[in-house]
């Protein structure tokens, strides 16, 4: 729809509305006008009748009566000697005009004797009342009957002269003789038929409307033709040209004709100017874009080179850290390992020798802490540090801290106070090792920079208002040398220390507090510091934790469910050590021989594979970086080709999580980071003691574990059914393992009995005699309303956990089960 059509439409609509209004309203106007004309005509007729009557009364009638013998009366039709009264004359004239569509009446409420029986109709009565009030006006009304319209107009008839008054006063019955000049004696009414004038007016109006409509259509058609011929074609050309320019990706050479002096010609001239300027701008822009593209390509190439260099530098940095970790930890492992061996192998050292060994161990541990700080900071910098969330008791956090720093402070003659309102049995869920690392880093600085006075450690919790978790608030205050105010703002930045001389006086890398800041941020907390030079420093750190439970003081000594007693070390193990470094091999061998294990040492993975093909071992200590074949490849061959489920401890100097995960994915059971500590080695042995005892046949009485071999025999070699049984065992036993301590510590003995009964039924189904015996005892005691012995609860929980771990191992290590299934099938076939 073009512009003209858009304008034409509302014009036509408005005009049609007007025509419709006129079509419906003009007939009313014509009817009203006809009525007005009829009233005016009737009034004029009455006036003429009055004039005629006055002339007749004053001139004609008086002359006739004076010169003739005629008398005045009403019966002019039957008596030739009677001339009509003026009123009778009016009636006679009205009778003769009736056929012309006009009727004249003269009536009064006081009629003459010959008309005294005549009664006034409704119009006559209304007219008399109206004209009695105002004789100078007229009264009219319109009537419709039999499809025709009439107008009745009433005008007052007053006594205008004394002759008329005398005449009317002579006739006393029934009119009386009180009449005077000016009195309203009667009403002259004119009734006119207005049907034809109204109809004629309506017809004429409709003709006029039709003529207007035809005129409108003619004008519209003329305008439309004129618009199409003189305007639309040129406007379309303008629009087409604008569309081409708008949709053009480049320079447009389209031009419009500029002939004429009208608005469209001016528009064409303006468009051509705009197009010319736009083409110039586009040409300049194209040139600028070409230059910009060249610059962008150059910058992109430079950025790609810089990015590649940065990636290479980052890879080199990671590689350097990996190499540094391995190269430093390898000799460090030998140094610390030999120091540990020397310390424990000959407990009765001379004081000077013992002091030298302690210095050696302390120096090695300090070097290890510096190395760990550098690697931790590198992980944080690359967003590769991950939290390991576990549930632990507050005692697990604070007891090692107190045991470590109390002797250190006592040695420096410093006081060490630990303040907390939380019960030691409060259960927290977070990364315990990272929380402890934060505390150690701050405490280490506090001890280092405090020469007199003491150190206060406060541990509190505070409810987090915006979440369901809590904030662990740790405050460490010392009375040390303090920090200058201008240094406080940068104290958490890496490689920053309070004074430039700090490194020379106290040592350190300047990474400890930077790691504190990053770790607290990683745990949705914060780190703040306040200090006064010469008076001391206060660090306040917060970390978000979940508070799982808080047991009362009466249960403070019954925490065996959560903190299990140490597992006896497995005995009589045959250990294979795969290590190319002679010192590290000697350290590992010494650790094993001190426990009483038989040890075989090979130098690389290839030798380990050959040895395992010829001899059975209970435990493998596997290094990673070795000549000929590394430990990662050797582990894969052991699991995938040799199909051995021998427990493998990966002993590696690579502490990056990625490298450790690769070892675990290859089939290693645990990771021992170098330098290997004797306590860590023993903890790993305790963790896998159930399996190691089962492999050697030396597990203690009453601690038997679920057996895959027995399950496969029960299921007639159906491995799928065995997997379903294992999964059911893990689910049901795990639920009871979690419920048992809760019921015990909450004195819910009835629920405790039900839980133990479930454990007894599971133990019966899976032929676990010791579990069944302990569960039976707990059911019997709990049903009496008394608490079972704590030692039995501990032993049962420990044995349940071992069985869950053993079942999980069978469920997720299919390469270790196929041999059992194959052996079973072979046995069945031989039978």
Coordinates of C-alpha atoms in Angstrom, one line a residue, residues 43 169 414 623 673 723 735 821:
X43 CA -50.8 31.0 10.2
X169 CA -73.8 39.2 23.4
X414 CA 57.5 -19.1 74.3
X623 CA 59.0 -45.9 40.8
X673 CA 55.1 -39.2 47.2
X723 CA 28.6 -58.5 40.7
X735 CA 23.9 -48.0 55.3
X821 CA 36.2 -67.5 37.2

